[in-house]
Amino acid sequence: MAKHSIEFKKKIVLEYLDGKGGLPYLSKKYGLGSNSQLRKWIDAYNAFGDEGLKRSCKRTEYSFEKKISVVELYLSSEISYQDLAIQEGLSNSSMIAD
């Protein structure tokens, strides 16, 4: 089971987007521990809407060509792995970073 519900994530993301607090304030207010988790939720919500806040239970298989393509894009550009994951439609940016 996910640590935080979709409703909880969306509530905080919408507070941020509505200008009701910055990353440090909202992260502390809701006990997230770090700003990075909230930043990931915001990026996922902006890219995919409510679907971006859902924890995916399906295991997606990527072809060798797709994997090479993503790695080459990461190495040849100055894009962050989080932004690259969003650009390529990957719901979990840690797949690139690991």
mmCIF file of C-alpha atoms in Angstrom:
data_model
loop_
_atom_site.group_PDB
_atom_site.id
_atom_site.type_symbol
_atom_site.label_atom_id
_atom_site.label_comp_id
_atom_site.label_asym_id
_atom_site.label_seq_id
_atom_site.Cartn_x
_atom_site.Cartn_y
_atom_site.Cartn_z
ATOM 1 C CA MET A 1 0.000 0.000 0.000
ATOM 2 C CA ALA A 2 1.212 3.497 -0.814
ATOM 3 C CA LYS A 3 2.424 5.631 2.052
ATOM 4 C CA HIS A 4 0.359 8.639 0.938
ATOM 5 C CA SER A 5 -3.055 8.591 -0.699
ATOM 6 C CA ILE A 6 -3.738 10.261 -4.017
ATOM 7 C CA GLU A 7 -6.081 12.666 -2.237
ATOM 8 C CA PHE A 8 -3.332 13.680 0.206
ATOM 9 C CA LYS A 9 -0.826 14.243 -2.593
ATOM 10 C CA LYS A 10 -3.306 16.232 -4.670
ATOM 11 C CA LYS A 11 -4.268 18.415 -1.706
ATOM 12 C CA ILE A 12 -0.660 19.465 -1.145
ATOM 13 C CA VAL A 13 0.098 19.895 -4.850
ATOM 14 C CA LEU A 14 -2.954 22.102 -5.321
ATOM 15 C CA GLU A 15 -1.988 24.194 -2.281
ATOM 16 C CA TYR A 16 1.402 24.752 -3.891
ATOM 17 C CA LEU A 17 -0.077 25.564 -7.302
ATOM 18 C CA ASP A 18 -2.588 27.943 -5.691
ATOM 19 C CA GLY A 19 0.298 29.840 -4.078
ATOM 20 C CA LYS A 20 -0.572 28.862 -0.513
ATOM 21 C CA GLY A 21 3.015 27.995 0.330
ATOM 22 C CA GLY A 22 6.391 27.115 -1.073
ATOM 23 C CA LEU A 23 8.128 23.752 -1.146
ATOM 24 C CA PRO A 24 9.874 24.081 2.243
ATOM 25 C CA TYR A 25 6.759 25.359 4.019
ATOM 26 C CA LEU A 26 4.381 22.720 2.656
ATOM 27 C CA SER A 27 6.879 19.888 3.069
ATOM 28 C CA LYS A 28 7.313 20.800 6.726
ATOM 29 C CA LYS A 29 3.593 21.448 7.277
ATOM 30 C CA TYR A 30 2.686 17.963 6.033
ATOM 31 C CA GLY A 31 5.719 16.129 7.427
ATOM 32 C CA LEU A 32 7.209 15.054 4.108
ATOM 33 C CA GLY A 33 10.788 15.254 5.348
ATOM 34 C CA SER A 34 12.188 16.836 2.194
ATOM 35 C CA ASN A 35 11.194 19.163 -0.597
ATOM 36 C CA SER A 36 12.180 16.651 -3.277
ATOM 37 C CA GLN A 37 9.156 14.401 -2.740
ATOM 38 C CA LEU A 38 6.755 17.299 -3.147
ATOM 39 C CA ARG A 39 8.658 18.514 -6.226
ATOM 40 C CA LYS A 40 8.209 15.051 -7.818
ATOM 41 C CA TRP A 41 4.474 15.101 -7.089
ATOM 42 C CA ILE A 42 4.126 18.589 -8.578
ATOM 43 C CA ASP A 43 6.038 17.628 -11.723
ATOM 44 C CA ALA A 44 4.032 14.412 -12.110
ATOM 45 C CA TYR A 45 0.741 16.260 -11.619
ATOM 46 C CA ASN A 46 1.686 18.965 -14.115
ATOM 47 C CA ALA A 47 2.669 16.352 -16.694
ATOM 48 C CA PHE A 48 -0.016 13.697 -16.197
ATOM 49 C CA GLY A 49 -2.761 15.210 -14.011
ATOM 50 C CA ASP A 50 -4.358 12.945 -11.407
ATOM 51 C CA GLU A 51 -2.828 9.902 -13.127
ATOM 52 C CA GLY A 52 0.630 11.216 -12.265
ATOM 53 C CA LEU A 53 -0.128 10.940 -8.551
ATOM 54 C CA LYS A 54 -1.245 7.315 -8.753
ATOM 55 C CA ARG A 55 1.153 4.566 -7.884
ATOM 56 C CA SER A 56 1.416 2.305 -10.876
ATOM 57 C CA CYS A 57 0.801 -1.368 -10.172
ATOM 58 C CA LYS A 58 1.554 -2.497 -13.672
ATOM 59 C CA ARG A 59 5.013 -3.463 -14.781
ATOM 60 C CA THR A 60 5.881 -1.903 -18.115
ATOM 61 C CA GLU A 61 8.423 -3.615 -20.325
ATOM 62 C CA TYR A 62 10.645 -1.332 -22.389
ATOM 63 C CA SER A 63 12.506 -2.452 -25.477
ATOM 64 C CA PHE A 64 16.292 -2.369 -25.593
ATOM 65 C CA GLU A 65 16.068 0.385 -28.209
ATOM 66 C CA LYS A 66 13.856 2.522 -25.955
ATOM 67 C CA LYS A 67 16.254 2.102 -23.035
ATOM 68 C CA ILE A 68 19.272 3.050 -25.163
ATOM 69 C CA SER A 69 17.392 6.028 -26.583
ATOM 70 C CA VAL A 70 16.559 7.381 -23.117
ATOM 71 C CA VAL A 71 20.114 6.887 -21.845
ATOM 72 C CA GLU A 72 21.547 8.614 -24.928
ATOM 73 C CA LEU A 73 19.142 11.528 -24.492
ATOM 74 C CA TYR A 74 20.179 11.884 -20.866
ATOM 75 C CA LEU A 75 23.893 11.764 -21.647
ATOM 76 C CA SER A 76 23.705 14.117 -24.618
ATOM 77 C CA SER A 77 21.602 16.841 -23.050
ATOM 78 C CA GLU A 78 21.486 18.911 -19.907
ATOM 79 C CA ILE A 79 17.970 17.780 -19.025
ATOM 80 C CA SER A 80 17.370 16.375 -15.540
ATOM 81 C CA TYR A 81 16.362 12.749 -15.267
ATOM 82 C CA GLN A 82 13.023 13.867 -13.768
ATOM 83 C CA ASP A 83 12.275 16.086 -16.776
ATOM 84 C CA LEU A 84 13.445 13.395 -19.178
ATOM 85 C CA ALA A 85 11.137 10.842 -17.556
ATOM 86 C CA ILE A 86 8.198 13.203 -18.014
ATOM 87 C CA GLN A 87 9.201 13.942 -21.618
ATOM 88 C CA GLU A 88 9.423 10.231 -22.415
ATOM 89 C CA GLY A 89 6.224 9.306 -20.538
ATOM 90 C CA LEU A 90 7.954 7.333 -17.797
ATOM 91 C CA SER A 91 6.058 7.526 -14.524
ATOM 92 C CA ASN A 92 9.075 6.707 -12.350
ATOM 93 C CA SER A 93 12.106 8.915 -12.887
ATOM 94 C CA SER A 94 14.297 6.705 -10.707
ATOM 95 C CA MET A 95 14.385 4.185 -13.559
ATOM 96 C CA ILE A 96 16.767 6.585 -15.301
ATOM 97 C CA ALA A 97 18.780 7.580 -12.238
ATOM 98 C CA ASP A 98 19.490 4.062 -10.960
#
